Each structure stands twice: as C-alpha cells, then as structure tokens.
Coordinates of C-alpha atoms in Angstrom, one line a residue:
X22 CA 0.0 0.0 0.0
X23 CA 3.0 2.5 0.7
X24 CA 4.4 1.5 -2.5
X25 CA 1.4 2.4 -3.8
X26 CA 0.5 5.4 -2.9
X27 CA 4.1 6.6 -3.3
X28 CA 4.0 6.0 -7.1
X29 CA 0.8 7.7 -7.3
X30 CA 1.7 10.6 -5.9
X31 CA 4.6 10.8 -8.0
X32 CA 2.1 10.6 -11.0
X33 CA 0.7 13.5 -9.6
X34 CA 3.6 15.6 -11.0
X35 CA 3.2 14.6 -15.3
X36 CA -0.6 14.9 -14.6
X37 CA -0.2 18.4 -12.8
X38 CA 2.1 19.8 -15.2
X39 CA -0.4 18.7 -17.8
X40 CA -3.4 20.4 -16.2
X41 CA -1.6 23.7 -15.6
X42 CA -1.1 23.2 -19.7
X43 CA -4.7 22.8 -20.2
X44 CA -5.9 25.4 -17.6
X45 CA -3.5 28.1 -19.6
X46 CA -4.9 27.1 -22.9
X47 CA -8.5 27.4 -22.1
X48 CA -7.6 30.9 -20.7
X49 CA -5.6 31.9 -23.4
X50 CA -8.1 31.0 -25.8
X51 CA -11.5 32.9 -24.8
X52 CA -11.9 36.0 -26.3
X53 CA -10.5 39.2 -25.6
X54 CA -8.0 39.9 -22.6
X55 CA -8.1 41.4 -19.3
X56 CA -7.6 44.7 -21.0
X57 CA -10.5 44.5 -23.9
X58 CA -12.5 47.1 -22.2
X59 CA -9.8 49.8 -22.2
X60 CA -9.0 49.0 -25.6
X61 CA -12.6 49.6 -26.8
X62 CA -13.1 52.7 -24.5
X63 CA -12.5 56.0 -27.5
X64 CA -11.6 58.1 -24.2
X65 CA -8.3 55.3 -23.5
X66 CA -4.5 56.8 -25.0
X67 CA -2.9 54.1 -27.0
X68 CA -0.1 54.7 -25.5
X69 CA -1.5 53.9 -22.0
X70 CA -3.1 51.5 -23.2
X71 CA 0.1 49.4 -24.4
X72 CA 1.9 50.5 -21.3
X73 CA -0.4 48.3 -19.7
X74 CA -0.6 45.7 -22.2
X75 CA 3.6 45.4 -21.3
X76 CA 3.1 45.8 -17.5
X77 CA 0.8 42.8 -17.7
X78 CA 3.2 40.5 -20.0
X79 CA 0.4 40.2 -22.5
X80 CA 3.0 41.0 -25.4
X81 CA 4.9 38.5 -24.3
X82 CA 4.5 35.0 -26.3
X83 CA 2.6 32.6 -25.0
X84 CA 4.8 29.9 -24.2
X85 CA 6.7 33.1 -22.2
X86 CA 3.6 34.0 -20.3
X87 CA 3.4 29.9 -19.3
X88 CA 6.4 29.9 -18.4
X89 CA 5.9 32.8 -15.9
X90 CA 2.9 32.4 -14.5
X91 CA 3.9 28.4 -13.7
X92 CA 7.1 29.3 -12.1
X93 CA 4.9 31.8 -9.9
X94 CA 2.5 29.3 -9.3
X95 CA 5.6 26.6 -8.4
X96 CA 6.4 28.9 -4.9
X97 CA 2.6 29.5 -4.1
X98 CA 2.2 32.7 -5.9
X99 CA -0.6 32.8 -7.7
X100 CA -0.3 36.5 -9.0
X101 CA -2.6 39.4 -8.5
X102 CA -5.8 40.2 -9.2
X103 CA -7.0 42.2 -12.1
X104 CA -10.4 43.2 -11.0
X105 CA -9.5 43.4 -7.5
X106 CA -6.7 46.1 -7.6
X107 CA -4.2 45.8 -5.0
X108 CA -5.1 42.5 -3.8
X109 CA -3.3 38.7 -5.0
X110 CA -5.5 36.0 -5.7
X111 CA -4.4 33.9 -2.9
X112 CA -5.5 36.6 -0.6
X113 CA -9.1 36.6 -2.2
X114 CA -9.4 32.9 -2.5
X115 CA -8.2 32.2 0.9
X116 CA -11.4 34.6 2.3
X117 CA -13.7 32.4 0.3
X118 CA -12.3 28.8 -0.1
X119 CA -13.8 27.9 3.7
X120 CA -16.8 29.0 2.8
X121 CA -17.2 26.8 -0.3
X122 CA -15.6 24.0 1.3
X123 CA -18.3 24.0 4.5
X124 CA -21.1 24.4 1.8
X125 CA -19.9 21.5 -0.6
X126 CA -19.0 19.4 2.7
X127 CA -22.9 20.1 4.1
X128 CA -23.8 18.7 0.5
X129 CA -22.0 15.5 0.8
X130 CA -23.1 14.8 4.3
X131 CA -27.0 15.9 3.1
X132 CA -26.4 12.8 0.0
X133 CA -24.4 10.1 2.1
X134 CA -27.2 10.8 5.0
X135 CA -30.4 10.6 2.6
X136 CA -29.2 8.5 -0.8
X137 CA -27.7 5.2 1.0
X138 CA -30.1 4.5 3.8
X139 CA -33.0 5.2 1.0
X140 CA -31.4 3.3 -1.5
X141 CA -30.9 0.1 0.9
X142 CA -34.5 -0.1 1.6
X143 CA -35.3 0.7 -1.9
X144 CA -33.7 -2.5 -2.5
X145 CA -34.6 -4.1 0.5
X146 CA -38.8 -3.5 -1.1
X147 CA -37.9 -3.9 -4.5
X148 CA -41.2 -2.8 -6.1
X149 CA -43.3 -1.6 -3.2
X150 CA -44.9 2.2 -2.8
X151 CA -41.6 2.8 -1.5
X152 CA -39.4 2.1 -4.0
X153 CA -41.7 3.9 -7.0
X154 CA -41.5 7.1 -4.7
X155 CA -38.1 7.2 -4.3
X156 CA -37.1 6.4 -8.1
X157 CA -39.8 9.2 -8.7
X158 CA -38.0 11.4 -6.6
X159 CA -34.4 10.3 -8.3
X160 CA -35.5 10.8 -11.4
X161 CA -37.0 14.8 -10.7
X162 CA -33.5 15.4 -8.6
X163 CA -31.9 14.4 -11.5
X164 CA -34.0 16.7 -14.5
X165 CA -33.8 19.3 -12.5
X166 CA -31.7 22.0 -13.2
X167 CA -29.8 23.6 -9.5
X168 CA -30.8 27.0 -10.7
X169 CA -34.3 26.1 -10.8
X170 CA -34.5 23.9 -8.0
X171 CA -32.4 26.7 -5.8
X172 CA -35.1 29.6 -6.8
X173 CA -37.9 27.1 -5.8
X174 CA -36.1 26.1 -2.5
X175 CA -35.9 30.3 -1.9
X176 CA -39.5 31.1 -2.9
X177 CA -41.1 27.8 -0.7
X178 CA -38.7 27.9 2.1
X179 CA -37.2 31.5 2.1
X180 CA -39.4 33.8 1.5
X181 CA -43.2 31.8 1.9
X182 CA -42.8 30.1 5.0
X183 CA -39.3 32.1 6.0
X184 CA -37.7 28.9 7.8
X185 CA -34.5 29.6 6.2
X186 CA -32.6 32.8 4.8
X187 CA -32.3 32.9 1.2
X188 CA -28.9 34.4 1.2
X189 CA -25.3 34.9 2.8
X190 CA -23.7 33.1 5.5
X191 CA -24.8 35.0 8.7
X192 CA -27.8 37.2 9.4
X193 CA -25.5 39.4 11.7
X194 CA -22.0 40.2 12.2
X195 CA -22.4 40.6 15.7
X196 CA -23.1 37.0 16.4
X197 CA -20.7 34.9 18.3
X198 CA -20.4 31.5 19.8
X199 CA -23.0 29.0 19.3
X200 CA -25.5 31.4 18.5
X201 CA -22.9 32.1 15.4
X202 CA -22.6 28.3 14.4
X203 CA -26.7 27.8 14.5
X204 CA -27.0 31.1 12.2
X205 CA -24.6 30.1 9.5
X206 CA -25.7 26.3 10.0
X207 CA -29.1 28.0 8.9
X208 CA -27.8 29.6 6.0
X209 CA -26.2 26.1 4.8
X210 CA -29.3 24.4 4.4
X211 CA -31.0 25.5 1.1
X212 CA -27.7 26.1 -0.9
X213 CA -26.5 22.8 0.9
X214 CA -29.8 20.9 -0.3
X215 CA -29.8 22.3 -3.8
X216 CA -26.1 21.8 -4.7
X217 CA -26.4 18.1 -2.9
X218 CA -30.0 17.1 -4.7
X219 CA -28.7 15.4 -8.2
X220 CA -26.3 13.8 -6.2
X221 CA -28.6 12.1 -3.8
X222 CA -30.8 11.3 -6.3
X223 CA -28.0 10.0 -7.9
X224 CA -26.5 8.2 -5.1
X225 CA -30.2 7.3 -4.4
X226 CA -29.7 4.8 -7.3
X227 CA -26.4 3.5 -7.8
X228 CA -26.9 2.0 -4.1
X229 CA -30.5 0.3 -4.5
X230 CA -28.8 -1.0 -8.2
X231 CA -25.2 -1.9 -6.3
X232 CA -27.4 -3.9 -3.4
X233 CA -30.0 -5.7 -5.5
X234 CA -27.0 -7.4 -7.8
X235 CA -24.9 -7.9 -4.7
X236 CA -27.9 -9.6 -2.9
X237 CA -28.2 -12.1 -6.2
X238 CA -24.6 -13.0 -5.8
X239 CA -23.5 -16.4 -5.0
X240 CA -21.0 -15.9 -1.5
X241 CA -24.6 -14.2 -0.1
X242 CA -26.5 -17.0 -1.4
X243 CA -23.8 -18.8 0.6
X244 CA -24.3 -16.8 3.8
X245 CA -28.1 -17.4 4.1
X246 CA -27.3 -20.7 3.7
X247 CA -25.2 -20.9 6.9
X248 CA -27.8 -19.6 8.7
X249 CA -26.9 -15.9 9.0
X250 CA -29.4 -13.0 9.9
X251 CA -30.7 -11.1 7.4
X252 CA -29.0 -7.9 9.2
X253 CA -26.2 -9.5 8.9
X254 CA -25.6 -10.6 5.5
X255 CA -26.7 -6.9 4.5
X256 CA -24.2 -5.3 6.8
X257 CA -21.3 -7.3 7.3
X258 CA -21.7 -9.0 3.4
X259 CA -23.5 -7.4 0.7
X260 CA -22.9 -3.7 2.0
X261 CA -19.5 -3.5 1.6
X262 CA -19.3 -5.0 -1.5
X263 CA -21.9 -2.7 -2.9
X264 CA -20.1 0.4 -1.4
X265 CA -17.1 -0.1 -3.7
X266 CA -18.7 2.1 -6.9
X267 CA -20.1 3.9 -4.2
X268 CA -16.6 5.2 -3.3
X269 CA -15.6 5.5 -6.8
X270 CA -18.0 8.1 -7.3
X271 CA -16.9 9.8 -4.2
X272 CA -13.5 10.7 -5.0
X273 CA -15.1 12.7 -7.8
X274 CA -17.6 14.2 -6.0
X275 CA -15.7 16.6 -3.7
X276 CA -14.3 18.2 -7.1
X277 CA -17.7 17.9 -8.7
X278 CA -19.4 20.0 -6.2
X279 CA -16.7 22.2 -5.9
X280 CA -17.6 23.1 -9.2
X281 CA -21.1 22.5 -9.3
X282 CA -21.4 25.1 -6.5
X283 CA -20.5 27.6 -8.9
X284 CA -24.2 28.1 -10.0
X285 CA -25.8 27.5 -6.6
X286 CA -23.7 30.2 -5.3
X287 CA -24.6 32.4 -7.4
X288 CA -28.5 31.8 -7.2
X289 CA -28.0 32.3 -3.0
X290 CA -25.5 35.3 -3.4
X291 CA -23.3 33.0 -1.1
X292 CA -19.6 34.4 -1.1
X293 CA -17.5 31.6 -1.8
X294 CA -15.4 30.5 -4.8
X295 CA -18.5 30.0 -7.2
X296 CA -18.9 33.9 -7.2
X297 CA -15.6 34.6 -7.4
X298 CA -15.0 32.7 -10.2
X299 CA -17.8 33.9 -12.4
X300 CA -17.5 37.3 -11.3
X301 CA -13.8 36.7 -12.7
X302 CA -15.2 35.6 -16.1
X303 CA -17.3 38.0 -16.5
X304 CA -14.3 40.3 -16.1
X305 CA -11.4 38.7 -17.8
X306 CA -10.1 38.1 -14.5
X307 CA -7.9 35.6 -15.5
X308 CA -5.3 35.2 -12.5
X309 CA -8.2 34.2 -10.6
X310 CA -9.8 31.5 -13.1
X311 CA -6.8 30.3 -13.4
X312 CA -6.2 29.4 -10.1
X313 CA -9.2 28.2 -9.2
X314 CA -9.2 25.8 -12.1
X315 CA -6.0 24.2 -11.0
X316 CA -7.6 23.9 -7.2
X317 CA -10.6 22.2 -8.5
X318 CA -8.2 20.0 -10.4
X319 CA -6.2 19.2 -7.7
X320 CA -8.9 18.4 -5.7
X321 CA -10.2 15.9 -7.9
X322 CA -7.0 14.3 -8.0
X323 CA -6.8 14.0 -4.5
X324 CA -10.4 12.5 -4.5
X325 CA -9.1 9.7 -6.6
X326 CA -5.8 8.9 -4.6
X327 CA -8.2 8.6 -1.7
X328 CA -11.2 6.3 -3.4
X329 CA -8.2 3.7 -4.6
X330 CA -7.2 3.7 -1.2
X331 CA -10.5 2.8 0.6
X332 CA -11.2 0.4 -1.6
X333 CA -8.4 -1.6 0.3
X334 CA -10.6 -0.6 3.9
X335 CA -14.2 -1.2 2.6
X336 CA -12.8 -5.0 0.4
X337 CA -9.9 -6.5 2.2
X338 CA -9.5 -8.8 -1.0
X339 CA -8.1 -5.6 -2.8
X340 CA -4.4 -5.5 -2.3
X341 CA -1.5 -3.4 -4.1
X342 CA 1.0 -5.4 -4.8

C-alpha cells in the first residue's frame, strides 16, 4: 500500500504539469483579454493602453507567459488580481475557499445521509410504494436543473414560510459563539440541499442497483445458507461489496461540487469561490480562473488517490502489490 501510494503521488507531478497546460490554454483561448474594455473605450490613450498591455506580459509569447505564470504558481504565488486592484488571488481565495468548502462538505453529508439509507430499503422493497416514490423522486432530482431547484427552495422555504434565509452566510456580524454556528448552519441548508440534490438522487440509485446485484450474488447466497441474519448478511456481506462504486464516485464528488457550486452560489449570493470565479469571467479576471481551475483540479486528484485507497478498507481482497 505505501508502495502504492508513493507512485501515485509521483504521478501527480506529469498529470499536474499537464493540467496547468490545459488550464493556460483554455484561458488563453477565450476572447479578448483582461484589457478588452480599455482597448474599446474611444476616451483610453494608446499609449496607456500598451503600457499596460507590457506591464501585464500580455505581449509576451505565450509559451513566455506559461512559463511565468507556472514558475509563480511553483512557490505559491498565484499572482494578483485584475479586478480586485491591490489584492493577489491567494488573498481573495483564501477569504472564500472555507466557505465553499463548508457548503460543498454540508452537500456530501446531506447525499451520504439521505441517498444510502434510501437506496438500501429501496432494494430491501424492491417494487413496493416505497421504492416507485423514491425512483420518482431520483429521477425529478436528477432533471432538474440547481438553478431552478435553488429559486424554488428560496421562494417555498425562504421567503413563503421564512424557515431559512435565502442568502449569505450570517444574518449578523455581531453574532458569536454557538449562536454564530446555529446562524450560518441555517444559511447552509438551502444552498446545501440544492447543490447536494442530483447527487442524492444519484446516489439514491447506484446503491438500491449496487445492493439488488450484490444480494443475487453467489457468496450471499452462501451466507443465508449458513444460517446468518438477514442484518447480517446486509451489513457485514452485501454492504461492503456494494459500497465499492459507491466510493468510486466519491472521490469525484468533492471536485464535482466544488464546481457545481459555482451556480448554486450564485443563485444564493453565497460568497464563496463560485462567485468569485464567475465574477472573474465576466471580467477577464484571468489570474483568478486560473487558479481556481488548477484547485478544483487538484482536488479531484486527491479525491481519486483517496477512493483507490478505501477500496483496500471497505474490500480487504483488494491488495496493491
């Protein structure tokens, strides 16, 4: 296992270098720069105007600009923003990232919580009212859209019956203590449900699907035969066979709602990463998508280092030799 997850980390390196390649290229390749607007504007000098252009290293060549801005990125610098003046993109991510990473970790916990002990007794009552409701409900998580489903969750929940606020992370700045963690626990709900939804719906399935073919398998045809309790051969047996995609999926998911959180931020005005980095498209901000690109990136990564090693924990016949 040490072996193991020595090489893979040392795969890390090609596959980084070849996602700071890609992140650069899809930068470099929308239209227009960071300076578009001044170069449009009649009221701009040229000479200003290329000043700039030189200051920023935009007449460099690219592979020059690359070559900068991954050298910078090698010792932690991540340069500095264009929109906000003054201020380095590390600074501005490292005021948001927490926040994003509480929301997308409320999301997971919200689809481990609801999808797995659903989708055991989905399979469990194969075919009962049970079952139809919940592959219903699957089915409408996963058509709809987290836009849509986080203005519904706002209009129903926010501002009709008003058990939750519809935007934010605290109601008051004067808060503290306990009273502080209940308040932005409360403003994690509906942006927690509707970036977690299509998962759990998701989840929802793969685990009544994972258990029902499990259950049909022929070492759990071999445990009832020895007499064991139901409970048991679900738990001990066919669970932790079935949990194996299960874990698959989660070493994507972290990076998957990282970015799927992007939208849902945006719909709740919650100030993490997801508004930064479209308000960093919409202006060209390009320090800033760039790094956030290579974090959700890296994050995914990381997500798959860790499924490969729980699969050892959750199957003890998996062994890396």
């Amino acid at each position: 296992m040490h072996k193991y997850i020595t090489r893979r980390i040392l795969q890390f390196i090609p596959m980084l270098f070849l996602v700071t390649v890609l992140v650069f290229a899809l930068a470099k390749a929308a239209p227009g720069d960071p300076l578009t607007g001044e170069r449009l504007d009649p009221n701009i000098d040229p000479e200003v105007y290329e000043i700039r252009r030189e200051a920023l290293g935009l007449n460099d060549p690219l592979p020059v600009q690359y070559w900068n801005w991954l050298s910078s990125v090698a010792t932690g610098d991540f340069g500095k923003s264009l929109q906000y003046t003054g201020r380095t993109v590390m600074e501005l991510i490292q005021a948001r990232i927490w926040n994003t990473f509480y929301l997308s970790l409320f999301a997971l916990g919200v689809t481990l919580a609801i999808a797995i002990p659903i989708g055991i007794y989905s399979a469990n009552r194969k075919y009962s009212l049970f079952d139809y409701g919940a592959t219903t409900f699957a089915f409408l998580g996963l058509a709809t859209p987290n836009f849509f489903a986080g203005l519904l969750a706002i209009y129903v929940f926010s501002l009709t019956l008003g058990w939750f606020p519809a935007q934010g992370t605290t109601t008051a700045m004067s808060l503290t203590g306990f009273e502080l963690f209940i308040d932005k626990l409360r403003h994690l709900v509906l942006p927690g449900f509707t970036l977690g939804l299509a998962s759990t719906a998701a989840y929802m399935r793969y685990m009544r699907t994972e258990i029902l073919e499990v259950k049909g398998s022929d070492f759990i045809r071999t445990a009832r035969a020895k007499g064991l309790s139901n409970e048991s051969v679900l738990y001990k047996h066919t669970l932790r066979n079935a949990l194996i995609p299960i874990i698959t999926l989660l070493g994507l998911e972290f990076g998957t709602l990282l970015s799927g959180a992007i939208i849902t931020e945006r719909v709740f005005n919650y100030p993490g990463l997801g508004t930064l980095f479209l308000n960093a498209i919409q202006n060209r901000d390009y320090p800033v998508i760039m790094a956030i690109n290579l974090i959700l990136a890296v994050t995914i990564l990381i997500g798959n280092l860790l499924a490969d090693i729980f699969y050892a924990i959750v199957d003890p016949r998996i062994r890396y030799d």
